[in-house]
């Protein structure tokens, strides 16, 4: 079990290292098409386009459709925002309706 977790983490890290350092690798775990989920997706996409235009990969994962992926990433609540790259990995769990909170979660507060 610990080996599986480690290999999943190592796999995610190696995928992230394949990207140029300027590319942000972001995952957003949501629960279906709920209002909170669609708002979170919209806000995160908008921030990524404004702050990281062309320098990010955003993967939206519905935990209802991809339970195994959520389990592998140790997701216990949604929405959960995970910045895989650049390191260190950062997680933000909960209400993603605040632009300021999402900017802090992605460590983009000082970005143009």
PDB file of C-alpha atoms in Angstrom:
ATOM      1  CA  UNK A   1       0.000   0.000   0.000  1.00  0.00           C
ATOM      2  CA  UNK A   2       2.791   2.428   0.915  1.00  0.00           C
ATOM      3  CA  UNK A   3       4.656   1.315  -2.225  1.00  0.00           C
ATOM      4  CA  UNK A   4       1.555   2.081  -4.336  1.00  0.00           C
ATOM      5  CA  UNK A   5       1.284   5.569  -2.856  1.00  0.00           C
ATOM      6  CA  UNK A   6       4.959   6.207  -3.359  1.00  0.00           C
ATOM      7  CA  UNK A   7       4.904   4.972  -6.965  1.00  0.00           C
ATOM      8  CA  UNK A   8       1.853   7.135  -7.739  1.00  0.00           C
ATOM      9  CA  UNK A   9       3.561  10.174  -6.225  1.00  0.00           C
ATOM     10  CA  UNK A  10       6.802   9.405  -8.041  1.00  0.00           C
ATOM     11  CA  UNK A  11       4.899   8.979 -11.294  1.00  0.00           C
ATOM     12  CA  UNK A  12       3.182  12.359 -10.864  1.00  0.00           C
ATOM     13  CA  UNK A  13       6.517  13.982  -9.993  1.00  0.00           C
ATOM     14  CA  UNK A  14       8.264  12.469 -12.998  1.00  0.00           C
ATOM     15  CA  UNK A  15       5.450  13.635 -15.298  1.00  0.00           C
ATOM     16  CA  UNK A  16       5.748  17.097 -13.819  1.00  0.00           C
ATOM     17  CA  UNK A  17       9.533  17.151 -14.284  1.00  0.00           C
ATOM     18  CA  UNK A  18       9.048  16.448 -17.992  1.00  0.00           C
ATOM     19  CA  UNK A  19       7.497  19.890 -18.318  1.00  0.00           C
ATOM     20  CA  UNK A  20       9.491  23.070 -18.608  1.00  0.00           C
ATOM     21  CA  UNK A  21       9.816  24.816 -15.224  1.00  0.00           C
ATOM     22  CA  UNK A  22       7.591  27.659 -16.437  1.00  0.00           C
ATOM     23  CA  UNK A  23       4.642  25.294 -16.946  1.00  0.00           C
ATOM     24  CA  UNK A  24       2.263  24.945 -14.016  1.00  0.00           C
ATOM     25  CA  UNK A  25       0.610  21.534 -13.662  1.00  0.00           C
ATOM     26  CA  UNK A  26      -2.707  21.896 -11.855  1.00  0.00           C
ATOM     27  CA  UNK A  27      -5.450  19.429 -10.999  1.00  0.00           C
ATOM     28  CA  UNK A  28      -8.920  20.380  -9.839  1.00  0.00           C
ATOM     29  CA  UNK A  29     -10.999  17.625  -8.250  1.00  0.00           C
ATOM     30  CA  UNK A  30     -14.737  18.341  -8.330  1.00  0.00           C
ATOM     31  CA  UNK A  31     -18.019  16.560  -7.654  1.00  0.00           C
ATOM     32  CA  UNK A  32     -20.035  16.358 -10.853  1.00  0.00           C
ATOM     33  CA  UNK A  33     -21.615  19.431 -12.366  1.00  0.00           C
ATOM     34  CA  UNK A  34     -22.780  21.027  -9.138  1.00  0.00           C
ATOM     35  CA  UNK A  35     -22.944  24.803  -8.940  1.00  0.00           C
ATOM     36  CA  UNK A  36     -19.859  24.906  -6.699  1.00  0.00           C
ATOM     37  CA  UNK A  37     -17.951  22.666  -9.113  1.00  0.00           C
ATOM     38  CA  UNK A  38     -18.777  24.692 -12.218  1.00  0.00           C
ATOM     39  CA  UNK A  39     -17.923  27.949 -10.437  1.00  0.00           C
ATOM     40  CA  UNK A  40     -14.610  26.509  -9.221  1.00  0.00           C
ATOM     41  CA  UNK A  41     -13.695  25.311 -12.723  1.00  0.00           C
ATOM     42  CA  UNK A  42     -14.613  28.664 -14.217  1.00  0.00           C
ATOM     43  CA  UNK A  43     -12.610  30.669 -11.672  1.00  0.00           C
ATOM     44  CA  UNK A  44      -9.511  28.473 -11.858  1.00  0.00           C
ATOM     45  CA  UNK A  45      -9.543  28.535 -15.677  1.00  0.00           C
ATOM     46  CA  UNK A  46      -9.963  32.313 -15.713  1.00  0.00           C
ATOM     47  CA  UNK A  47      -7.066  32.812 -13.270  1.00  0.00           C
ATOM     48  CA  UNK A  48      -4.837  30.420 -15.219  1.00  0.00           C
ATOM     49  CA  UNK A  49      -5.552  32.243 -18.476  1.00  0.00           C
ATOM     50  CA  UNK A  50      -4.946  35.655 -16.922  1.00  0.00           C
ATOM     51  CA  UNK A  51      -1.820  34.783 -14.941  1.00  0.00           C
ATOM     52  CA  UNK A  52      -0.313  31.809 -16.789  1.00  0.00           C
ATOM     53  CA  UNK A  53      -1.557  32.131 -20.374  1.00  0.00           C
ATOM     54  CA  UNK A  54      -0.053  29.280 -22.376  1.00  0.00           C
ATOM     55  CA  UNK A  55       2.091  28.130 -19.444  1.00  0.00           C
ATOM     56  CA  UNK A  56      -0.237  25.791 -17.610  1.00  0.00           C
ATOM     57  CA  UNK A  57      -1.936  22.432 -17.818  1.00  0.00           C
ATOM     58  CA  UNK A  58      -5.239  22.211 -15.991  1.00  0.00           C
ATOM     59  CA  UNK A  59      -6.860  18.833 -15.504  1.00  0.00           C
ATOM     60  CA  UNK A  60     -10.394  18.781 -14.112  1.00  0.00           C
ATOM     61  CA  UNK A  61     -11.239  15.456 -12.487  1.00  0.00           C
ATOM     62  CA  UNK A  62     -14.768  14.512 -11.464  1.00  0.00           C
ATOM     63  CA  UNK A  63     -14.367  12.281  -8.418  1.00  0.00           C
ATOM     64  CA  UNK A  64     -17.698  10.592  -9.222  1.00  0.00           C
ATOM     65  CA  UNK A  65     -16.289   9.468 -12.590  1.00  0.00           C
ATOM     66  CA  UNK A  66     -12.702   8.825 -11.490  1.00  0.00           C
ATOM     67  CA  UNK A  67     -12.856   7.454  -7.961  1.00  0.00           C
ATOM     68  CA  UNK A  68      -9.547   5.622  -8.369  1.00  0.00           C
ATOM     69  CA  UNK A  69      -7.722   8.822  -9.353  1.00  0.00           C
ATOM     70  CA  UNK A  70      -9.189  10.609  -6.339  1.00  0.00           C
ATOM     71  CA  UNK A  71      -8.143   7.768  -4.059  1.00  0.00           C
ATOM     72  CA  UNK A  72      -4.613   7.676  -5.535  1.00  0.00           C
ATOM     73  CA  UNK A  73      -4.278  11.421  -4.935  1.00  0.00           C
ATOM     74  CA  UNK A  74      -5.666  11.127  -1.397  1.00  0.00           C
ATOM     75  CA  UNK A  75      -8.636  13.383  -2.129  1.00  0.00           C
ATOM     76  CA  UNK A  76     -11.095  13.322   0.758  1.00  0.00           C
ATOM     77  CA  UNK A  77     -13.238  16.353  -0.101  1.00  0.00           C
ATOM     78  CA  UNK A  78     -14.132  18.406  -3.134  1.00  0.00           C
ATOM     79  CA  UNK A  79     -13.421  20.772  -4.549  1.00  0.00           C
ATOM     80  CA  UNK A  80      -9.701  20.222  -4.083  1.00  0.00           C
ATOM     81  CA  UNK A  81      -7.145  22.213  -6.033  1.00  0.00           C
ATOM     82  CA  UNK A  82      -3.702  20.625  -6.391  1.00  0.00           C
ATOM     83  CA  UNK A  83      -0.705  22.390  -7.882  1.00  0.00           C
ATOM     84  CA  UNK A  84       1.646  19.562  -8.867  1.00  0.00           C
ATOM     85  CA  UNK A  85       4.286  21.721 -10.490  1.00  0.00           C
ATOM     86  CA  UNK A  86       6.277  23.739  -9.688  1.00  0.00           C
ATOM     87  CA  UNK A  87       7.269  22.017  -6.497  1.00  0.00           C
ATOM     88  CA  UNK A  88       6.423  21.913  -3.683  1.00  0.00           C
ATOM     89  CA  UNK A  89       3.032  20.394  -4.313  1.00  0.00           C
ATOM     90  CA  UNK A  90       0.317  22.647  -2.894  1.00  0.00           C
ATOM     91  CA  UNK A  91      -3.264  21.687  -2.004  1.00  0.00           C
ATOM     92  CA  UNK A  92      -6.306  23.731  -1.265  1.00  0.00           C
ATOM     93  CA  UNK A  93      -9.494  22.045  -0.094  1.00  0.00           C
ATOM     94  CA  UNK A  94     -12.868  23.692   0.171  1.00  0.00           C
ATOM     95  CA  UNK A  95     -14.611  26.776  -1.049  1.00  0.00           C
ATOM     96  CA  UNK A  96     -12.983  28.029  -4.252  1.00  0.00           C
ATOM     97  CA  UNK A  97     -15.316  30.970  -4.789  1.00  0.00           C
ATOM     98  CA  UNK A  98     -12.773  33.546  -3.584  1.00  0.00           C
ATOM     99  CA  UNK A  99     -10.316  34.738  -6.225  1.00  0.00           C
ATOM    100  CA  UNK A 100      -7.823  35.778  -3.531  1.00  0.00           C
ATOM    101  CA  UNK A 101      -7.902  32.309  -1.938  1.00  0.00           C
ATOM    102  CA  UNK A 102      -7.318  30.592  -5.290  1.00  0.00           C
ATOM    103  CA  UNK A 103      -4.421  32.935  -6.072  1.00  0.00           C
ATOM    104  CA  UNK A 104      -2.885  32.101  -2.680  1.00  0.00           C
ATOM    105  CA  UNK A 105      -3.468  28.373  -3.203  1.00  0.00           C
ATOM    106  CA  UNK A 106      -1.660  28.496  -6.548  1.00  0.00           C
ATOM    107  CA  UNK A 107       1.019  30.819  -5.152  1.00  0.00           C
ATOM    108  CA  UNK A 108       0.230  33.399  -7.861  1.00  0.00           C
ATOM    109  CA  UNK A 109      -0.515  36.454  -5.738  1.00  0.00           C
ATOM    110  CA  UNK A 110       2.440  38.498  -7.013  1.00  0.00           C
ATOM    111  CA  UNK A 111       2.174  37.386 -10.647  1.00  0.00           C
ATOM    112  CA  UNK A 112       1.150  39.928 -13.278  1.00  0.00           C
TER     113      UNK A 112
END
